[in-house]
Each structure stands twice: as structure tokens, then as C-alpha cells.
Coordinates of C-alpha atoms in Angstrom, one line a residue:
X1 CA 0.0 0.0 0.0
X2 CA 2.8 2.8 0.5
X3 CA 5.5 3.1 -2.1
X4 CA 9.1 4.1 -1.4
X5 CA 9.5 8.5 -0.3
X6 CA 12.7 8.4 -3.0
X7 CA 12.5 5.4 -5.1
X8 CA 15.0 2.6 -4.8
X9 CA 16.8 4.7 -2.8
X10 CA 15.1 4.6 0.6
X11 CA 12.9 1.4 1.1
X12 CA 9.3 1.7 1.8
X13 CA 8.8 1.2 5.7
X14 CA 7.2 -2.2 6.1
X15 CA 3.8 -2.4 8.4
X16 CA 2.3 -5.0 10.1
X17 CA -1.4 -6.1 8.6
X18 CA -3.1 -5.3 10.9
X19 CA -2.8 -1.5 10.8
X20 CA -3.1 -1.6 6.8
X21 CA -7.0 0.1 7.1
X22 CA -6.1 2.7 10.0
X23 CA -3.2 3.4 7.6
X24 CA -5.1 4.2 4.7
X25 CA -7.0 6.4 5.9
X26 CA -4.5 8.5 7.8
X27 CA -2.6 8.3 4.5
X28 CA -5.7 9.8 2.0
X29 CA -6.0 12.7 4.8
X30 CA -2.2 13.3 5.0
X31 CA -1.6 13.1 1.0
X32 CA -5.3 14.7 0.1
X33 CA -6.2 17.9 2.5
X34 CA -3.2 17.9 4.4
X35 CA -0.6 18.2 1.5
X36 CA -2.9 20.5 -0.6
X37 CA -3.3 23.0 2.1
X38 CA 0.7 23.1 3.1
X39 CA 1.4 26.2 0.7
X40 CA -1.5 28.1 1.8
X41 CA -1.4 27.7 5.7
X42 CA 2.4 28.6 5.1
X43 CA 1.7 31.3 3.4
X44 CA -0.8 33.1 5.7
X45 CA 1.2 31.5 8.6
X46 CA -2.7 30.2 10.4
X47 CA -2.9 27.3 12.5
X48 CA -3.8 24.5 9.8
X49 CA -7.3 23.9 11.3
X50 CA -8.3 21.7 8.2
X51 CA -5.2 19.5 8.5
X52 CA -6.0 18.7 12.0
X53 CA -9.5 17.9 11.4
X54 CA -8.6 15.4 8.8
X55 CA -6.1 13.7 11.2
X56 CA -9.1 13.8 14.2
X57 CA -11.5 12.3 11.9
X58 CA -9.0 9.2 10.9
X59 CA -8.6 8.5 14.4
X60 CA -4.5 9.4 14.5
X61 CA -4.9 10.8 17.8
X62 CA -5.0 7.6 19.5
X63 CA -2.1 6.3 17.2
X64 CA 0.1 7.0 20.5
X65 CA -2.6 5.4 22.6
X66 CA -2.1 1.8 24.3
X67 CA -4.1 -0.6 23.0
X68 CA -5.1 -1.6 26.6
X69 CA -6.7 1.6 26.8
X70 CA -8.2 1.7 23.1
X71 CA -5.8 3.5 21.1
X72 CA -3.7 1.5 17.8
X73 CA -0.4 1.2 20.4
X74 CA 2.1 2.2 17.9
X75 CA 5.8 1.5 18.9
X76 CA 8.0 4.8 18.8
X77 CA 9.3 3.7 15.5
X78 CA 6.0 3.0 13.7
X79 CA 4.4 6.6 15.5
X80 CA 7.8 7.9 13.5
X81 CA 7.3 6.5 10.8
X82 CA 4.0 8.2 10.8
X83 CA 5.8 11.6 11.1
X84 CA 7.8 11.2 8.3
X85 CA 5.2 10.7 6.0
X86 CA 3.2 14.1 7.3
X87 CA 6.3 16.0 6.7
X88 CA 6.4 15.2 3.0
X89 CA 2.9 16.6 3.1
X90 CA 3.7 19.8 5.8
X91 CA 6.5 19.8 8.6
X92 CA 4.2 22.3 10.4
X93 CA 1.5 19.8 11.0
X94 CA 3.9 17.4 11.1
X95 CA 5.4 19.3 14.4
X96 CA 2.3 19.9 15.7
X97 CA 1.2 16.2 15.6
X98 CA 4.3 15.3 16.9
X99 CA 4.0 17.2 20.1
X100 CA 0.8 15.6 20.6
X101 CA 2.1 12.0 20.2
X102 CA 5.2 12.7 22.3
X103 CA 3.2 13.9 24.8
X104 CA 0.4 11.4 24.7
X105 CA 2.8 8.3 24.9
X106 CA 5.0 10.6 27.6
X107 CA 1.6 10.7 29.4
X108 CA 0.6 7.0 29.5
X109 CA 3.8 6.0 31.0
X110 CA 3.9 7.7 34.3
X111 CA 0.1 9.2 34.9
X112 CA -2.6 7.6 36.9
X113 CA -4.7 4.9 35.9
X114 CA -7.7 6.9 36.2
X115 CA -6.0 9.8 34.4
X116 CA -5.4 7.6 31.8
X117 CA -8.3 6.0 30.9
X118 CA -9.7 9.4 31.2
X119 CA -7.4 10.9 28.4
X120 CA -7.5 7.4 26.3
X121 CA -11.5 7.8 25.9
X122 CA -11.4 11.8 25.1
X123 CA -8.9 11.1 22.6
X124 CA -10.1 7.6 20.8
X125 CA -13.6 9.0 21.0
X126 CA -13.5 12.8 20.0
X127 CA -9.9 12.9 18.9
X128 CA -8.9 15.2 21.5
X129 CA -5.3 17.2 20.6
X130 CA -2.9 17.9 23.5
X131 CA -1.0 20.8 22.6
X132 CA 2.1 22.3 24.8
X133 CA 3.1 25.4 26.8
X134 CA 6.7 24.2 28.5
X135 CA 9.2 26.3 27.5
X136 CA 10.1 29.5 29.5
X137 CA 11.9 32.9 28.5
X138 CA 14.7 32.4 30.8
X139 CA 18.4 33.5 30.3
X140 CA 18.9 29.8 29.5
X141 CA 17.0 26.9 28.0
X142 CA 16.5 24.9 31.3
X143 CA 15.9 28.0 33.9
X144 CA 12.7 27.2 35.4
X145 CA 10.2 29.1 37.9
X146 CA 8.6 31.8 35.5
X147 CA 5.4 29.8 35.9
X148 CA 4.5 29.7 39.2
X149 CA 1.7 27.2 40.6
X150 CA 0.2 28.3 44.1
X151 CA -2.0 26.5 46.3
X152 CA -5.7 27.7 46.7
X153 CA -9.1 26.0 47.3
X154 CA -7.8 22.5 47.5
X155 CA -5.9 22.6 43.9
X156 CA -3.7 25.0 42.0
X157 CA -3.5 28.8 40.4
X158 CA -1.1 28.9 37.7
X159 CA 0.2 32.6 37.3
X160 CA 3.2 33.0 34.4
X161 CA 4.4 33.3 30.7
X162 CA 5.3 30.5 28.6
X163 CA 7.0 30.6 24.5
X164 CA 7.1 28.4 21.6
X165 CA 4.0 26.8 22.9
X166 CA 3.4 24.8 19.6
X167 CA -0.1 22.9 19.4
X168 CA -1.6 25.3 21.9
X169 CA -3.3 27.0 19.9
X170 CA -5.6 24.4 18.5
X171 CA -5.3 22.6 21.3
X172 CA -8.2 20.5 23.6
X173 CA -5.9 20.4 26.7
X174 CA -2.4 22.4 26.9
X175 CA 0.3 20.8 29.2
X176 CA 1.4 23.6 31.1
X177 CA 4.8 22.7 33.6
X178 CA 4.6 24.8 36.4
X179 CA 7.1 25.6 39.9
X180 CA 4.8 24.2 43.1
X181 CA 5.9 27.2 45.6
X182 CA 4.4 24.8 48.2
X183 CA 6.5 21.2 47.7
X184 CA 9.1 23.3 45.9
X185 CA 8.8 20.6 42.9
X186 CA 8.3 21.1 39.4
X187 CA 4.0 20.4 38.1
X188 CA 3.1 18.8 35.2
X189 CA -0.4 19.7 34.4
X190 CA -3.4 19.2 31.5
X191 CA -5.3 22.7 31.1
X192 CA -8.4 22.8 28.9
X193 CA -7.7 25.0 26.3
X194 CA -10.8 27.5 27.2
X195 CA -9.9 27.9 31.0
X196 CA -10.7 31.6 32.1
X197 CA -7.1 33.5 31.9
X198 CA -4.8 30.7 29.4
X199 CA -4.8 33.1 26.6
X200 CA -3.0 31.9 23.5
X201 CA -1.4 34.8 21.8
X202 CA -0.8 34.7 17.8
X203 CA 2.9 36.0 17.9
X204 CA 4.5 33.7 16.7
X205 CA 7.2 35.3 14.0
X206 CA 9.1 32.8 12.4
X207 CA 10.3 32.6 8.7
X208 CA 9.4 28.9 8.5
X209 CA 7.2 26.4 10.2
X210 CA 4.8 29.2 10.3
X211 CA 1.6 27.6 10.7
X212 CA 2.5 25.9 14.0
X213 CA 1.8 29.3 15.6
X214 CA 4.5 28.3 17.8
X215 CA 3.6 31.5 20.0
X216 CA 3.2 32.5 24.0
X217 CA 0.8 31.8 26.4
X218 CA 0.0 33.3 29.2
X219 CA -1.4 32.3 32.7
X220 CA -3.5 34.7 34.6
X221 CA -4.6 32.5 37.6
X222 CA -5.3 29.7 36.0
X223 CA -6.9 27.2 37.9
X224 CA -6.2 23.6 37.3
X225 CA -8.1 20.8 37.0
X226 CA -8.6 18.0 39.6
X227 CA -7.0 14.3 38.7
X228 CA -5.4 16.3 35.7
X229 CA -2.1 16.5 37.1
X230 CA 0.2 13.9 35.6
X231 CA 2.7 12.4 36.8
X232 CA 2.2 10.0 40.0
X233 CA 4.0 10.4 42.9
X234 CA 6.9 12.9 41.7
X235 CA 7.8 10.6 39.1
X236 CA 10.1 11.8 36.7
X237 CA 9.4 11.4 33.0
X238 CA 11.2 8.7 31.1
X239 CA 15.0 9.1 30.4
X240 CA 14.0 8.3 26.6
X241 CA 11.8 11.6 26.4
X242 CA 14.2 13.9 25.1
X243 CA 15.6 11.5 22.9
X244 CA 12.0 11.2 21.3
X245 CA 11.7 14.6 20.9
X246 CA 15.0 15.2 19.2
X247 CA 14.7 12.2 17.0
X248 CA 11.0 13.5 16.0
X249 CA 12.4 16.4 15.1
X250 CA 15.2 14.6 13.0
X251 CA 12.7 12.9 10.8
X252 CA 10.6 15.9 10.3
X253 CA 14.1 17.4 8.7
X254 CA 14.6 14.2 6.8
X255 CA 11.2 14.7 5.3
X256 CA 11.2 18.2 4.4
X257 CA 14.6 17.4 2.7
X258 CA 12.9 14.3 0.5
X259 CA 9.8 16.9 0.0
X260 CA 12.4 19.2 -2.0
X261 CA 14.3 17.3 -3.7
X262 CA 10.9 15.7 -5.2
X263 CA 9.9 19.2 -6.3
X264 CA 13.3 19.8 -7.3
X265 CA 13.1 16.4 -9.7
X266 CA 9.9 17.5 -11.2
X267 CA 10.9 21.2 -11.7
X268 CA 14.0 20.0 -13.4
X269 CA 12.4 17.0 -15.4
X270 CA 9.8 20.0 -16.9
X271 CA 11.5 23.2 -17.3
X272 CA 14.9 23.0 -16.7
X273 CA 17.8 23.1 -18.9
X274 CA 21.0 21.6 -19.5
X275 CA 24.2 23.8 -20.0
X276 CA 25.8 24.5 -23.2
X277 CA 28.1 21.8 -22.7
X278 CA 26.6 19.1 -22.3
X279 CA 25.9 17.0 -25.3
X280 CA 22.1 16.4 -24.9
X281 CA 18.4 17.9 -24.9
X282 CA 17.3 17.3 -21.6
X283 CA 18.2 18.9 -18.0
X284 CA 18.9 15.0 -17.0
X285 CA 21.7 14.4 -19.7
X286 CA 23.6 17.5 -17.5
X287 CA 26.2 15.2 -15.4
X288 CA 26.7 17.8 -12.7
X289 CA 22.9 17.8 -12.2
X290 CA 22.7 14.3 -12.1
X291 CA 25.8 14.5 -9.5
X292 CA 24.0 17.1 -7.3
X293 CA 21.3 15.4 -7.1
X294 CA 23.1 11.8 -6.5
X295 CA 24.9 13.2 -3.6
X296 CA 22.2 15.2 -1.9
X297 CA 19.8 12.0 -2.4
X298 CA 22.7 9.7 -0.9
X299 CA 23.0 11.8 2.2
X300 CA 19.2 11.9 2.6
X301 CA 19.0 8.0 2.4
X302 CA 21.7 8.2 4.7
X303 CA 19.9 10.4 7.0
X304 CA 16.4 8.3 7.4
X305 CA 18.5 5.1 7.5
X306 CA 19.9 6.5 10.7
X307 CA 16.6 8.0 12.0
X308 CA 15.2 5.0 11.7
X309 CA 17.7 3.0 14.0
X310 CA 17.3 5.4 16.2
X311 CA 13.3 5.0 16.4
X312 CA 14.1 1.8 16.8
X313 CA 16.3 2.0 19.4
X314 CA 13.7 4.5 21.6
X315 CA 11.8 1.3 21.7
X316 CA 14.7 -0.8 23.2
X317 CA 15.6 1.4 25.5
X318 CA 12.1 2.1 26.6
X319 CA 11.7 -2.0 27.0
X320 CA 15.1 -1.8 29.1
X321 CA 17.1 -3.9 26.6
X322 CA 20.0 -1.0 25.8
X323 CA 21.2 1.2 27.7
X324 CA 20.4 4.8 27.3
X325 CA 23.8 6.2 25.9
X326 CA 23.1 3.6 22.9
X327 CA 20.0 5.6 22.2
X328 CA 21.4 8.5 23.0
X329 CA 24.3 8.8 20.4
X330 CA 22.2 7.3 17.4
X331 CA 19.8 10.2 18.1
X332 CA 22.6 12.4 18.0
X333 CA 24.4 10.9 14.8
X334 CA 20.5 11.1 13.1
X335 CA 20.0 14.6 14.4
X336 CA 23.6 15.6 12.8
X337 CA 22.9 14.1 9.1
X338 CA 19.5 14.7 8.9
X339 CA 20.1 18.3 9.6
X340 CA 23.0 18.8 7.2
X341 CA 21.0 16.5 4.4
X342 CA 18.0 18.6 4.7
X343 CA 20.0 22.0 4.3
X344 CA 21.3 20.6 1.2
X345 CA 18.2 19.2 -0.3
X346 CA 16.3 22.8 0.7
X347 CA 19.0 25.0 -0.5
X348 CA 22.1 23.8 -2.9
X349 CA 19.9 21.7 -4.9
X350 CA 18.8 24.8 -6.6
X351 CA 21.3 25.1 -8.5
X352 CA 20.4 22.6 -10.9
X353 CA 16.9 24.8 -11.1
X354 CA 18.4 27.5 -12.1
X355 CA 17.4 31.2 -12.3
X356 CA 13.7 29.8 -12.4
X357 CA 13.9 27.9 -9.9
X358 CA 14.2 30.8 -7.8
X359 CA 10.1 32.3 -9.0
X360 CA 7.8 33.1 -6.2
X361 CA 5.3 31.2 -8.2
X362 CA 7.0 28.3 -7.6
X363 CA 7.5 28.3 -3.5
X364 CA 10.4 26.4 -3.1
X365 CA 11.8 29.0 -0.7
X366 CA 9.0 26.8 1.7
X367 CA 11.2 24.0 2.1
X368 CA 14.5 25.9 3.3
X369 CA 12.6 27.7 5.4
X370 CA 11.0 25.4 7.5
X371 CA 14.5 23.2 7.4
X372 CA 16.2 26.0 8.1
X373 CA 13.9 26.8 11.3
X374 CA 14.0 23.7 13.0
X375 CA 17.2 23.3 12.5
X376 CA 17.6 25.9 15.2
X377 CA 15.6 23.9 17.8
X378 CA 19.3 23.1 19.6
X379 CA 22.6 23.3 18.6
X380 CA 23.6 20.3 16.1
X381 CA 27.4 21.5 16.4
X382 CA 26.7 20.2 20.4
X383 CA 25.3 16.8 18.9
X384 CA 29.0 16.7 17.3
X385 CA 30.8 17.2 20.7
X386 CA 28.8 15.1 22.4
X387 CA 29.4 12.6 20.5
X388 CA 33.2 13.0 20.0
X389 CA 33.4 13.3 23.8
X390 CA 31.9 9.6 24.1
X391 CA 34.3 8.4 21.8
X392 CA 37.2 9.6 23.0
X393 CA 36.8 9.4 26.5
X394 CA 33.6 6.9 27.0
X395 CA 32.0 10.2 28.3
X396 CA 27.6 8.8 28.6
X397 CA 25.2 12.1 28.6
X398 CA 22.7 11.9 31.5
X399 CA 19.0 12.9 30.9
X400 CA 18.6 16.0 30.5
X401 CA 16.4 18.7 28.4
X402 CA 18.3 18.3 25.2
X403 CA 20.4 15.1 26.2

């Protein structure tokens, strides 16, 4: 049912039967509505409403799900796989999914029973999105305690400013992290999106990924919302979350990389031309296209090859079978190529285009843009240390924010 994102190049993913029908119709919403509104919703930088109906209405909000609680139970790899295929289609509902699923399968591995069976029927029955306000605008990434959570009236007020709260604005519930002033711990709580004083504000300003609407929120004594507070008692979150996060990431670069260089292949198959050198008619008897594009499609292979080990590996650690630095650095190797692959594919593959390549009409400015963006999400020249620190030394990174 799915055919290969780059030919022989990069094999088709191989799913089990079982999830054959769920997949098809997650598949017609991602390449029908989903793709053909990518351009527009980029354009006018709007939360993609319509996209995220489509992927309610397939049921691929409970892909994340258990199936003990009702949802599909997709392994890491396979809710990966997932995003890779929405990113051909639009990296900003891509992103925006992807926040969900992390934070749904986050969710089901350290909430309540109760809590979860609650969140399992909202979101298998009405397709509930959990969107995210956890970032703060501190002098650095991981200074915490500009939300402040206060006790009052047997629960909480939540009083702060949060940014790059991606998903929150379309959101059902927004999982807002929060500093207790009372146990002196941090909170981890699910806000309905139309509590009195969470206002979502549309300022988000980036170049790319526009129509995430990545932008702040603010708390204005919030209250929050009995048996909605997540994890049970002061658990911390997996020591594979992070990993997830930057290896989603990865494969949402990966895909917006294949995305161009498909556009770039059909640009130059129709209106491109070979130079005066080259003994032939068509843009694809120039060798130096052919070469640009054979490198740029090798690195990309190269990229999602390593992705994919990585998914794969999210699931191994989270069964306990490797330990976490073997995760760890094949996230980091992903993160590195798929960065530098997309980059290539979104920017130095024009110049087998040429001059019209460059045309407004054409929007293939889209695609460097959104790589581009995320690229920025952390440092990938720290992915490079990192890992030359563990080989040379054995050095292991411990869990942390963007370890």
C-alpha cells in the first residue's frame, strides 16, 4: 500500500497487517487535505485547522494510545514513521502532531490509571489534541520558575508566561509545567484549552514552520483541573523523552529534505535546462545535475537510515534492553545528518533549477525555510561534541532537556 518516499533509494517502511486500514485512511488525509493545504497555511502563517481535522477524523490521535486503553499502540518507530510521511505533506502539522504524540505516549507512562483511561476515551472517541506550553523565557533553556503554581481552594492557580508553545493553539488540553511554591517541585499539568485566563497569543514570528503558531501563552490565575495533574507520585518522565523529541524532530528534517528534492526532480524533469556543454536535450543528460542530485539523495538516504535506527532504538531502551547512551548517540548521529541532508536538499539543490527555480510562483523558498527553522531547535554542532566526547573518553550524557 505505500511506495518508497525516493524510489530505490530509501525502502518503503514495512507495516504489520493489521494496521493496513487505520493506515489508509490516515494516508488519504495526509496526502489529500493535508498536502494540498501546506502552501496556503504557510503562506498566511494560520494554525492549519483543516489538517487537524482530517487527522481527528481518521482517528490518529490515539495512534500514540495503548491498546489496553483503546488506542492503535504504535511503537515509537512506527508513531515515527507516521511523522515522516506528514512531513512530505507539511512539517508544520507534522510538528504539531508530533507534540501531541510525544506527549500522549509521555503521558501513558507515568500518569494515573484513572488519568489515563480518562485521556484514552477523550482522545479515541473525540480525537482530543494535547497541545504544549513548557518552554520559559529564561536566560537559559532549562531555567525554570517563570510559571508559578500556588496553592488555593484545594488545587492550584497557575500565574506566568510561557513561549514556543506549539499545538496550543488548536489545542483541547495544553500541558502547562509549572514551579509548586508549596512542595518546591516542578508540576506537570493538562489545562483545557478554554480555561478563564490561558490566553493563547498569535505572535509567533518565524520565517518557516509558520503555521504551527509556535507563540506564547499566558497564565492569569489559572486554575487547574482536579486528577489532571500527571505524573504520580513525583515521578520523573522517562530518560528516553528527550531523545523522542529530538529524534522527532530529525525525521521531520529528513522529510522536508525528500519533499524538495521531489519538487526539485519534477521542476527539473519539466522546465529545466542543461548547459551549453553538455551533449544532450534534456536537463537529465547534465552530469553535474545528475551528480548534485546523487549526492544530496545519498546523504538523505543516509539520513532516514539512521533516524530509523534510532526510532528503533527508543523502543529498546524504553523495554530496558540497551542502555540509554546507545539511544542517545544514534539520536545524536540522526539529528547531525538529517540536519546537514535537509539544508542541502532545501537550498544547494537549486542550482540545478536555475534562475527559475528561484520564481515566487514556484514556492520552493518553503522548504529551506521550515528546514532552516527547525534546525535551530538546539545546537547540532553540540550533537557533534557530544558525540566525540563519548568516543574519545567513554564520556555517557545523563538525561537531560536536550540530552
Amino acid at each position: 500500500m505505500e511506495t518508497s518516499v525516493l524510489g530505490a533509494l530509501i525502502p518503503a517502511y514495512v507495516w504489520p497487517d493489521s494496521l493496513r486500514p487505520r493506515l489508509a485512511a490516515l494516508y488519504e488525509a495526509i496526502d489529500g487535505s493535508i498536502a494540498q493545504g501546506a502552501r496556503a497555511t504557510d503562506h498566511a502563517g494560520q494554525y492549519p485547522t483543516a489538517a487537524i481535522a482530517s487527522l481527528k477524523a481518521c482517528g490518529a490521535m490515539g495512534a500514540a494510545v495503548p491498546a489496553l486503553y483503546g488506542g492503535w499502540g504504535l511503537t515509537q518507530a512506527q508513531s515515527q514513521e507516521i511523522l515522516l510521511r506528514m512531513a512530505l505533506a507539511d512539517p508544520s502539522v507534522a510538528q504539531i502532531y508530533k507534540v501531541h504524540d510525544d506527549l500522549v505516549r509521555e503521558i501513558f507512562t507515568f500518569a494515573h490509571d484513572a488519568t489515563c483511561r480518562r485521556l484514552a476515551h477523550d482522545i479515541t472517541a473525540r480525537g482530543l489534541v494535547i497541545g504544549q506550553a513548557i518552554a520559559e523565557p529564561g536566560a537559559r533553556a532549562d531555567q525554570i520558575g517563570h510559571v508559578i503554581a500556588t496553592p488555593a481552594s484545594g488545587g492550584h492557580v497557575l500565574n506566568g508566561r510561557k513561549i514556543y508553545a506549539t499545538g496550543a493553539m488548536g489545542a483541547d488540553l495544553v500541558a502547562v509545567t509549572s514551579y509548586d511554591t508549596a512542595s518546591q517541585a516542578m508540576r506537570f499539568d493538562l489545562v483545557p484549552r478554554d480555561t478563564p485566563g490561558l490566553s493563547v497569543l498569535d505572535d509567533w514570528q518565524g520565517m518557516g514552520q509558520r503555521a504551527t503558531v509556535s507563540g506564547t501563552v499566558l497564565l492569569d490565575n489559572v486554575r487547574t483541573v482536579p486528577g489532571m495533574l500527571v505524573p504520580k507520585d513525583n515521578q520523573p518522565p522517562p530518560d528516553w523523552s528527550s531523545l523522542r523529541y529530538q529524534n522527532g524532530f530529525s525525521i521531520i528534517l529528513a522529510g522536508i529534505g525528500v519533499a524538495a528534492l521531489r519538487c526539485a526532480a519534477r521542476f527539473v524533469h519539466d522546465h529545466a535546462r542543461p548547459w551549453l556543454s553538455v551533449d544532450g536535450t534534456a536537463a537529465s543528460d547534465d552530469p553535474m545535475i545528475r551528480r548534485l542530485f546523487g549526492d544530496i539523495g545519498a546523504e538523505l538516504a543516509g539520513a532516514i537510515a539512521l533516524v530509523r535506527d534510532a526510532a528503533c532504538r527508543l523502543d529498546l531502551r524504553a523495554a530496558g534492553t540497551i542502555s540509554r547512551a546507545e539511544a542517545a548517540m544514534a539520536v545524536y548521529a540522526a539529528r547531525s545528518l538529517a540536519s546537514r541532508a535537509s539544508l542541502r536538499a532545501t537550498s544547494d539543490i537549486m542550482a540545478t533549477m536555475g534562475a527559475r527555480g528561484a520564481s515566487s510562483t514556484l514556492g520552493f523558498d518553503r522548504y529551506w525555510r521550515d528546514a532552516r527553522t527547525l534546525s535551530l531547535h538546539d545546537p547540532v554542532d553540540w550533537k557533534h561534541e557530544e558525540i566525540g566526547h563519548h568516543i574519545l573518553t567513554g564520556w555517557l550524557p545523563d538525561a537531560g532537556l536536550y540530552r
